PDB file of C-alpha atoms in Angstrom:
ATOM      1  CA  MET C   1      12.858 -39.528   7.728  1.00  0.00           C
ATOM      2  CA  ILE C   2      14.481 -36.005   8.185  1.00  0.00           C
ATOM      3  CA  ARG C   3      17.616 -37.107   6.435  1.00  0.00           C
ATOM      4  CA  LEU C   4      15.415 -38.271   3.605  1.00  0.00           C
ATOM      5  CA  LEU C   5      13.696 -34.863   3.256  1.00  0.00           C
ATOM      6  CA  VAL C   6      16.661 -33.195   2.985  1.00  0.00           C
ATOM      7  CA  ASN C   7      18.307 -35.510   0.552  1.00  0.00           C
ATOM      8  CA  ILE C   8      15.346 -35.194  -1.649  1.00  0.00           C
ATOM      9  CA  LEU C   9      15.643 -31.295  -1.968  1.00  0.00           C
ATOM     10  CA  GLU C  10      19.233 -31.367  -2.316  1.00  0.00           C
ATOM     11  CA  PHE C  11      18.812 -34.155  -5.044  1.00  0.00           C
ATOM     12  CA  ILE C  12      16.698 -31.835  -6.924  1.00  0.00           C
ATOM     13  CA  LEU C  13      18.975 -28.889  -6.476  1.00  0.00           C
ATOM     14  CA  ASN C  14      22.276 -30.379  -7.515  1.00  0.00           C
ATOM     15  CA  TYR C  15      20.759 -32.501 -10.428  1.00  0.00           C
ATOM     16  CA  PHE C  16      17.802 -30.238 -12.180  1.00  0.00           C
ATOM     17  CA  TYR C  17      19.364 -27.232 -11.092  1.00  0.00           C
ATOM     18  CA  ARG C  18      23.374 -27.910 -11.540  1.00  0.00           C
ATOM     19  CA  ASP C  19      23.776 -25.244 -14.258  1.00  0.00           C
ATOM     20  CA  ARG C  20      20.850 -22.784 -13.632  1.00  0.00           C
ATOM     21  CA  LEU C  21      21.933 -20.749 -10.782  1.00  0.00           C
ATOM     22  CA  TYR C  22      19.493 -18.324 -10.110  1.00  0.00           C
ATOM     23  CA  PRO C  23      16.856 -20.367 -10.317  1.00  0.00           C
ATOM     24  CA  ARG C  24      18.463 -23.012  -8.355  1.00  0.00           C
ATOM     25  CA  PHE C  25      18.739 -20.227  -5.573  1.00  0.00           C
ATOM     26  CA  TYR C  26      15.049 -19.178  -6.159  1.00  0.00           C
ATOM     27  CA  VAL C  27      13.904 -22.686  -5.537  1.00  0.00           C
ATOM     28  CA  LEU C  28      15.975 -23.347  -2.370  1.00  0.00           C
ATOM     29  CA  GLU C  29      14.853 -19.948  -0.640  1.00  0.00           C
ATOM     30  CA  THR C  30      11.216 -20.469  -1.493  1.00  0.00           C
ATOM     31  CA  VAL C  31      11.450 -23.962   0.243  1.00  0.00           C
ATOM     32  CA  ALA C  32      13.320 -22.736   3.017  1.00  0.00           C
ATOM     33  CA  ARG C  33      10.822 -20.203   4.123  1.00  0.00           C
ATOM     34  CA  VAL C  34       8.093 -22.831   4.801  1.00  0.00           C
ATOM     35  CA  PRO C  35       9.520 -24.594   8.136  1.00  0.00           C
ATOM     36  CA  TYR C  36       9.375 -21.257   9.608  1.00  0.00           C
ATOM     37  CA  PHE C  37       5.580 -20.774   8.837  1.00  0.00           C
ATOM     38  CA  ALA C  38       4.918 -24.681  10.095  1.00  0.00           C
ATOM     39  CA  PHE C  39       6.643 -23.731  13.154  1.00  0.00           C
ATOM     40  CA  THR C  40       4.845 -20.390  13.887  1.00  0.00           C
ATOM     41  CA  SER C  41       1.424 -22.174  12.625  1.00  0.00           C
ATOM     42  CA  VAL C  42       1.737 -24.601  15.245  1.00  0.00           C
ATOM     43  CA  LEU C  43       2.682 -22.223  17.876  1.00  0.00           C
ATOM     44  CA  HIS C  44      -0.020 -19.989  17.228  1.00  0.00           C
ATOM     45  CA  LEU C  45      -2.457 -23.019  17.478  1.00  0.00           C
ATOM     46  CA  TYR C  46      -0.813 -23.693  20.874  1.00  0.00           C
ATOM     47  CA  GLU C  47      -1.228 -20.365  22.229  1.00  0.00           C
ATOM     48  CA  THR C  48      -5.027 -20.089  20.982  1.00  0.00           C
ATOM     49  CA  MET C  49      -5.841 -23.187  22.764  1.00  0.00           C
ATOM     50  CA  GLY C  50      -4.052 -21.892  25.766  1.00  0.00           C
ATOM     51  CA  TRP C  51      -1.437 -24.829  26.078  1.00  0.00           C
ATOM     52  CA  TRP C  52       2.095 -23.200  25.666  1.00  0.00           C
ATOM     53  CA  ARG C  53       2.423 -19.088  24.993  1.00  0.00           C
ATOM     54  CA  LYS C  54       5.945 -18.358  24.165  1.00  0.00           C
ATOM     55  CA  ALA C  55       5.849 -14.925  22.314  1.00  0.00           C
ATOM     56  CA  ASP C  56       9.516 -15.006  21.692  1.00  0.00           C
ATOM     57  CA  TRP C  57       9.447 -18.087  19.753  1.00  0.00           C
ATOM     58  CA  LEU C  58       6.744 -16.720  17.574  1.00  0.00           C
ATOM     59  CA  LYS C  59       8.903 -13.139  17.205  1.00  0.00           C
ATOM     60  CA  VAL C  60      12.396 -15.324  16.568  1.00  0.00           C
ATOM     61  CA  HIS C  61      10.597 -17.712  13.985  1.00  0.00           C
ATOM     62  CA  PHE C  62       8.852 -14.606  12.306  1.00  0.00           C
ATOM     63  CA  ALA C  63      12.196 -12.865  11.842  1.00  0.00           C
ATOM     64  CA  GLU C  64      13.494 -15.773  10.290  1.00  0.00           C
ATOM     65  CA  SER C  65      10.533 -16.135   7.649  1.00  0.00           C
ATOM     66  CA  TRP C  66      11.499 -12.294   7.270  1.00  0.00           C
ATOM     67  CA  ASN C  67      14.834 -12.978   6.431  1.00  0.00           C
ATOM     68  CA  GLU C  68      14.138 -15.541   3.830  1.00  0.00           C
ATOM     69  CA  LEU C  69      11.649 -13.876   2.407  1.00  0.00           C
ATOM     70  CA  HIS C  70      14.066 -11.031   1.397  1.00  0.00           C
ATOM     71  CA  HIS C  71      16.606 -13.574   0.479  1.00  0.00           C
ATOM     72  CA  LEU C  72      13.818 -14.663  -2.171  1.00  0.00           C
ATOM     73  CA  LEU C  73      13.265 -11.509  -3.142  1.00  0.00           C
ATOM     74  CA  ILE C  74      16.745 -10.987  -4.185  1.00  0.00           C
ATOM     75  CA  MET C  75      16.451 -14.136  -6.351  1.00  0.00           C
ATOM     76  CA  GLU C  76      13.480 -13.108  -7.834  1.00  0.00           C
ATOM     77  CA  SER C  77      15.145  -9.522  -8.597  1.00  0.00           C
ATOM     78  CA  MET C  78      18.058 -11.836 -10.251  1.00  0.00           C
ATOM     79  CA  GLY C  79      15.543 -13.678 -12.911  1.00  0.00           C
ATOM     80  CA  GLY C  80      15.385 -16.787 -10.770  1.00  0.00           C
ATOM     81  CA  ASN C  81      11.629 -17.104 -10.784  1.00  0.00           C
ATOM     82  CA  GLN C  82      11.488 -16.134 -14.834  1.00  0.00           C
ATOM     83  CA  TYR C  83       9.859 -19.585 -15.958  1.00  0.00           C
ATOM     84  CA  TRP C  84       6.866 -21.286 -14.999  1.00  0.00           C
ATOM     85  CA  ILE C  85       8.529 -24.465 -14.519  1.00  0.00           C
ATOM     86  CA  ASP C  86      10.758 -23.152 -11.507  1.00  0.00           C
ATOM     87  CA  ARG C  87       7.795 -21.495 -10.059  1.00  0.00           C
ATOM     88  CA  PHE C  88       5.987 -24.936 -10.176  1.00  0.00           C
ATOM     89  CA  VAL C  89       9.062 -26.744  -8.382  1.00  0.00           C
ATOM     90  CA  ALA C  90       9.384 -23.939  -5.633  1.00  0.00           C
ATOM     91  CA  HIS C  91       5.703 -23.704  -4.919  1.00  0.00           C
ATOM     92  CA  THR C  92       4.598 -27.488  -5.113  1.00  0.00           C
ATOM     93  CA  GLY C  93       8.031 -28.042  -2.974  1.00  0.00           C
ATOM     94  CA  ALA C  94       6.959 -25.743  -0.551  1.00  0.00           C
ATOM     95  CA  PHE C  95       3.022 -26.774  -0.215  1.00  0.00           C
ATOM     96  CA  VAL C  96       4.499 -30.269   0.492  1.00  0.00           C
ATOM     97  CA  TYR C  97       7.350 -29.523   2.800  1.00  0.00           C
ATOM     98  CA  TYR C  98       4.951 -27.095   4.667  1.00  0.00           C
ATOM     99  CA  TRP C  99       2.323 -29.707   5.864  1.00  0.00           C
ATOM    100  CA  ILE C 100       5.233 -32.470   6.374  1.00  0.00           C
ATOM    101  CA  LEU C 101       7.062 -30.013   8.720  1.00  0.00           C
ATOM    102  CA  VAL C 102       3.630 -29.046  10.512  1.00  0.00           C
ATOM    103  CA  PHE C 103       2.960 -32.853  11.282  1.00  0.00           C
ATOM    104  CA  VAL C 104       6.662 -33.286  12.531  1.00  0.00           C
ATOM    105  CA  TYR C 105       6.864 -30.176  14.470  1.00  0.00           C
ATOM    106  CA  VAL C 106       3.518 -31.167  16.389  1.00  0.00           C
ATOM    107  CA  LEU C 107       5.301 -34.597  17.102  1.00  0.00           C
ATOM    108  CA  THR C 108       8.604 -33.668  18.015  1.00  0.00           C
ATOM    109  CA  PRO C 109       9.513 -30.358  17.562  1.00  0.00           C
ATOM    110  CA  SER C 110      13.508 -31.050  17.954  1.00  0.00           C
ATOM    111  CA  SER C 111      13.245 -33.226  14.882  1.00  0.00           C
ATOM    112  CA  ALA C 112      11.820 -30.283  12.867  1.00  0.00           C
ATOM    113  CA  TYR C 113      14.625 -28.006  14.172  1.00  0.00           C
ATOM    114  CA  HIS C 114      17.260 -30.555  13.224  1.00  0.00           C
ATOM    115  CA  PHE C 115      15.684 -30.855   9.685  1.00  0.00           C
ATOM    116  CA  MET C 116      15.916 -26.811   9.350  1.00  0.00           C
ATOM    117  CA  GLN C 117      19.392 -26.829  10.470  1.00  0.00           C
ATOM    118  CA  MET C 118      20.538 -29.207   7.802  1.00  0.00           C
ATOM    119  CA  ILE C 119      18.510 -27.130   5.251  1.00  0.00           C
ATOM    120  CA  GLU C 120      20.155 -23.920   6.543  1.00  0.00           C
ATOM    121  CA  GLU C 121      23.823 -25.672   6.331  1.00  0.00           C
ATOM    122  CA  HIS C 122      23.050 -26.739   2.743  1.00  0.00           C
ATOM    123  CA  ALA C 123      22.238 -23.405   2.041  1.00  0.00           C
ATOM    124  CA  HIS C 124      25.570 -21.802   3.553  1.00  0.00           C
ATOM    125  CA  HIS C 125      27.181 -24.310   1.521  1.00  0.00           C
ATOM    126  CA  THR C 126      25.788 -23.455  -1.422  1.00  0.00           C
ATOM    127  CA  TYR C 127      26.307 -19.683  -1.431  1.00  0.00           C
ATOM    128  CA  ASP C 128      29.928 -20.508   0.132  1.00  0.00           C
ATOM    129  CA  THR C 129      30.730 -22.466  -3.123  1.00  0.00           C
ATOM    130  CA  PHE C 130      29.325 -20.200  -5.587  1.00  0.00           C
ATOM    131  CA  LEU C 131      30.990 -17.014  -3.709  1.00  0.00           C
ATOM    132  CA  LYS C 132      34.461 -19.368  -4.259  1.00  0.00           C
ATOM    133  CA  GLN C 133      33.785 -20.282  -7.877  1.00  0.00           C
ATOM    134  CA  HIS C 134      32.351 -16.792  -8.998  1.00  0.00           C
ATOM    135  CA  GLY C 135      33.806 -14.408  -6.765  1.00  0.00           C
ATOM    136  CA  ASP C 136      35.496 -12.064  -9.073  1.00  0.00           C
ATOM    137  CA  GLU C 137      32.732 -11.980 -11.338  1.00  0.00           C
ATOM    138  CA  LEU C 138      30.164 -10.818  -8.517  1.00  0.00           C
ATOM    139  CA  LYS C 139      32.720  -8.000  -7.226  1.00  0.00           C
ATOM    140  CA  ASN C 140      32.171  -6.409 -10.609  1.00  0.00           C
ATOM    141  CA  LEU C 141      28.169  -6.589 -10.759  1.00  0.00           C
ATOM    142  CA  PRO C 142      25.889  -3.965  -8.579  1.00  0.00           C
ATOM    143  CA  ALA C 143      24.036  -5.174  -5.679  1.00  0.00           C
ATOM    144  CA  PRO C 144      20.282  -5.322  -6.165  1.00  0.00           C
ATOM    145  CA  GLN C 145      18.318  -2.391  -4.678  1.00  0.00           C
ATOM    146  CA  VAL C 146      15.934  -4.828  -2.579  1.00  0.00           C
ATOM    147  CA  ALA C 147      19.277  -6.154  -0.836  1.00  0.00           C
ATOM    148  CA  VAL C 148      20.435  -2.402  -0.172  1.00  0.00           C
ATOM    149  CA  ASN C 149      16.759  -1.594   0.957  1.00  0.00           C
ATOM    150  CA  TYR C 150      16.949  -4.587   3.262  1.00  0.00           C
ATOM    151  CA  TYR C 151      20.493  -4.513   4.698  1.00  0.00           C
ATOM    152  CA  LEU C 152      20.833  -0.970   4.892  1.00  0.00           C
ATOM    153  CA  GLU C 153      17.664   0.831   5.150  1.00  0.00           C
ATOM    154  CA  GLY C 154      15.193  -1.978   6.061  1.00  0.00           C
ATOM    155  CA  ASP C 155      13.501  -2.886   9.539  1.00  0.00           C
ATOM    156  CA  LEU C 156      17.168  -3.602  11.072  1.00  0.00           C
ATOM    157  CA  TYR C 157      15.124  -4.518  14.401  1.00  0.00           C
ATOM    158  CA  MET C 158      13.819  -7.604  12.550  1.00  0.00           C
ATOM    159  CA  PHE C 159      17.279  -8.348  10.782  1.00  0.00           C
ATOM    160  CA  ASP C 160      18.740  -8.807  14.608  1.00  0.00           C
ATOM    161  CA  GLU C 161      15.696 -10.784  15.924  1.00  0.00           C
ATOM    162  CA  PHE C 162      16.727 -13.875  14.440  1.00  0.00           C
ATOM    163  CA  GLN C 163      20.442 -13.668  15.327  1.00  0.00           C
ATOM    164  CA  THR C 164      19.697 -14.993  18.744  1.00  0.00           C
ATOM    165  CA  THR C 165      23.411 -15.888  19.513  1.00  0.00           C
ATOM    166  CA  ARG C 166      24.145 -12.272  18.761  1.00  0.00           C
ATOM    167  CA  THR C 167      23.403  -8.940  20.659  1.00  0.00           C
ATOM    168  CA  PRO C 168      21.351  -6.489  18.816  1.00  0.00           C
ATOM    169  CA  GLU C 169      23.359  -3.986  15.999  1.00  0.00           C
ATOM    170  CA  GLU C 170      26.326  -6.437  16.617  1.00  0.00           C
ATOM    171  CA  ARG C 171      26.006  -7.360  12.685  1.00  0.00           C
ATOM    172  CA  ARG C 172      26.052  -4.845   9.965  1.00  0.00           C
ATOM    173  CA  PRO C 173      26.882  -6.301   6.522  1.00  0.00           C
ATOM    174  CA  LYS C 174      28.585  -4.128   3.915  1.00  0.00           C
ATOM    175  CA  ILE C 175      26.287  -3.999   0.961  1.00  0.00           C
ATOM    176  CA  GLU C 176      28.772  -2.117  -2.364  1.00  0.00           C
ATOM    177  CA  ASN C 177      28.297  -4.953  -5.009  1.00  0.00           C
ATOM    178  CA  LEU C 178      26.786  -8.193  -5.752  1.00  0.00           C
ATOM    179  CA  TYR C 179      29.373 -10.429  -4.337  1.00  0.00           C
ATOM    180  CA  ASP C 180      28.989  -8.493  -0.566  1.00  0.00           C
ATOM    181  CA  VAL C 181      25.034  -9.526  -1.162  1.00  0.00           C
ATOM    182  CA  PHE C 182      25.834 -13.130  -1.478  1.00  0.00           C
ATOM    183  CA  VAL C 183      28.390 -12.694   1.406  1.00  0.00           C
ATOM    184  CA  ALA C 184      25.545 -11.553   3.808  1.00  0.00           C
ATOM    185  CA  ILE C 185      23.158 -14.097   2.587  1.00  0.00           C
ATOM    186  CA  ARG C 186      25.707 -16.946   3.369  1.00  0.00           C
ATOM    187  CA  ASP C 187      26.082 -15.300   6.942  1.00  0.00           C
ATOM    188  CA  ASP C 188      22.611 -15.214   7.152  1.00  0.00           C
ATOM    189  CA  GLU C 189      22.199 -19.023   6.787  1.00  0.00           C
ATOM    190  CA  MET C 190      24.978 -19.877   9.635  1.00  0.00           C
ATOM    191  CA  GLU C 191      23.188 -17.173  11.705  1.00  0.00           C
ATOM    192  CA  HIS C 192      19.988 -19.569  11.065  1.00  0.00           C
ATOM    193  CA  VAL C 193      22.064 -22.965  11.880  1.00  0.00           C
ATOM    194  CA  LYS C 194      23.170 -21.476  15.261  1.00  0.00           C
ATOM    195  CA  THR C 195      19.319 -20.156  16.107  1.00  0.00           C
ATOM    196  CA  MET C 196      18.011 -24.010  14.923  1.00  0.00           C
ATOM    197  CA  VAL C 197      20.892 -25.478  17.029  1.00  0.00           C
ATOM    198  CA  ALA C 198      19.852 -23.222  20.065  1.00  0.00           C
ATOM    199  CA  CYS C 199      16.311 -24.600  19.560  1.00  0.00           C
ATOM    200  CA  GLN C 200      17.645 -28.035  20.195  1.00  0.00           C
ATOM    201  CA  ARG C 201      19.045 -27.403  23.564  1.00  0.00           C
ATOM    202  CA  PRO C 202      17.452 -29.664  26.442  1.00  0.00           C
ATOM    203  CA  ASP C 203      16.577 -26.688  28.405  1.00  0.00           C
ATOM    204  CA  ALA C 204      15.388 -24.532  25.036  1.00  0.00           C
ATOM    205  CA  GLN C 205      11.738 -24.115  26.721  1.00  0.00           C
ATOM    206  CA  LEU C 206      13.511 -22.045  29.542  1.00  0.00           C
ATOM    207  CA  THR C 207      16.377 -20.111  28.200  1.00  0.00           C
ATOM    208  CA  PHE C 208      15.752 -19.373  24.388  1.00  0.00           C
ATOM    209  CA  LYS C 209      15.023 -15.858  24.170  1.00  0.00           C
ATOM    210  CA  SER C 210      14.573 -12.802  21.716  1.00  0.00           C
ATOM    211  CA  PRO C 211      17.856 -11.185  21.624  1.00  0.00           C
ATOM    212  CA  HIS C 212      15.963  -8.101  22.273  1.00  0.00           C
ATOM    213  CA  ASN C 213      14.223  -9.801  25.581  1.00  0.00           C
ATOM    214  CA  SER C 214      15.718  -7.789  28.300  1.00  0.00           C
ATOM    215  CA  GLU C 215      15.933 -11.334  30.037  1.00  0.00           C
ATOM    216  CA  ALA C 216      18.370 -12.785  27.175  1.00  0.00           C
ATOM    217  CA  LYS C 217      21.333 -14.103  27.967  1.00  0.00           C
ATOM    218  CA  LEU C 218      24.087 -14.862  25.407  1.00  0.00           C
ATOM    219  CA  LEU C 219      24.774 -18.619  24.998  1.00  0.00           C
ATOM    220  CA  PRO C 220      27.679 -19.684  26.950  1.00  0.00           C
ATOM    221  CA  GLU C 221      30.724 -19.846  25.553  1.00  0.00           C
ATOM    222  CA  SER C 222      30.888 -23.857  25.627  1.00  0.00           C
ATOM    223  CA  ILE C 223      27.448 -23.719  23.604  1.00  0.00           C
ATOM    224  CA  LYS C 224      28.682 -21.571  20.841  1.00  0.00           C
ATOM    225  CA  VAL C 225      31.726 -23.648  20.532  1.00  0.00           C
ATOM    226  CA  ALA C 226      29.581 -26.689  20.420  1.00  0.00           C
ATOM    227  CA  ILE C 227      27.883 -24.800  17.894  1.00  0.00           C
ATOM    228  CA  GLU C 228      30.712 -23.889  15.789  1.00  0.00           C
ATOM    229  CA  LYS C 229      31.859 -27.464  15.748  1.00  0.00           C
ATOM    230  CA  SER C 230      28.754 -28.982  14.803  1.00  0.00           C
ATOM    231  CA  SER C 231      28.269 -26.435  11.672  1.00  0.00           C
ATOM    232  CA  GLU C 232      31.990 -27.101  10.558  1.00  0.00           C
ATOM    233  CA  ASP C 233      31.499 -31.085  10.838  1.00  0.00           C
ATOM    234  CA  LEU C 234      28.342 -30.854   8.619  1.00  0.00           C
ATOM    235  CA  ALA C 235      29.672 -28.452   6.146  1.00  0.00           C
ATOM    236  CA  ARG C 236      32.418 -30.928   5.758  1.00  0.00           C
ATOM    237  CA  GLU C 237      29.859 -33.653   5.605  1.00  0.00           C
ATOM    238  CA  ALA C 238      27.935 -31.705   2.719  1.00  0.00           C
ATOM    239  CA  THR C 239      31.271 -30.879   1.003  1.00  0.00           C
ATOM    240  CA  GLU C 240      32.254 -34.683   0.578  1.00  0.00           C
ATOM    241  CA  LYS C 241      28.462 -35.700  -0.284  1.00  0.00           C
ATOM    242  CA  GLU C 242      27.254 -33.257  -2.874  1.00  0.00           C
ATOM    243  CA  PRO C 243      28.734 -34.514  -5.658  1.00  0.00           C
ATOM    244  CA  VAL C 244      27.640 -31.861  -8.227  1.00  0.00           C
ATOM    245  CA  ALA C 245      29.791 -28.817  -8.759  1.00  0.00           C
ATOM    246  CA  MET C 246      27.850 -25.315  -9.354  1.00  0.00           C
ATOM    247  CA  SER C 247      29.178 -24.168 -12.517  1.00  0.00           C
TER     248      SER C 247
END
């Protein structure tokens, strides 16, 4: 079922948004936010009922949604939400995926995290392809102010919070033009992938921590290697499977 949900989203993006890149990115970022809303909704419910209290998980997932919000704001600033049909597709998809992910997360959190891992891998591959095809053009365009505000002047505590395999302040993207913005967005997606992989570890309930938690420990090198290998394998699979090139 998880693979089917991902395939449906990929089909919509690949076939209906092949030649409309910024609306494509707008729809992708709108839908990509809602699983994190689903995760925090369920975690808040568990905490309220006294079943399970994990503040670090809430912080990290909120930071992930905050990061995706700013990706969305960047796409809106590029005109991605200009037409009502794109807003309709994005909002309808977000509504449907939210409730599906709430249900899946209650039954099997690891499956919900695996779904999000695949979505973020698709996003990483999408932006990487876009950069390769349009890099020269993007280097001559200015960075949107919302991107400058977020990556250089915004709440950098929140920016560090979702990158659970890094120490705070380790990563600070350069933002000088639109190319740099999309490099930062692409790299953000890979940080989400790594965090989703960490959430699926068998001992995650004991070891998963906010990077700002004084008890946080960086992942062992063996786990990092496994994450990188998984990411490379799935990125190669996505490249072979995705038949539609962006133009």
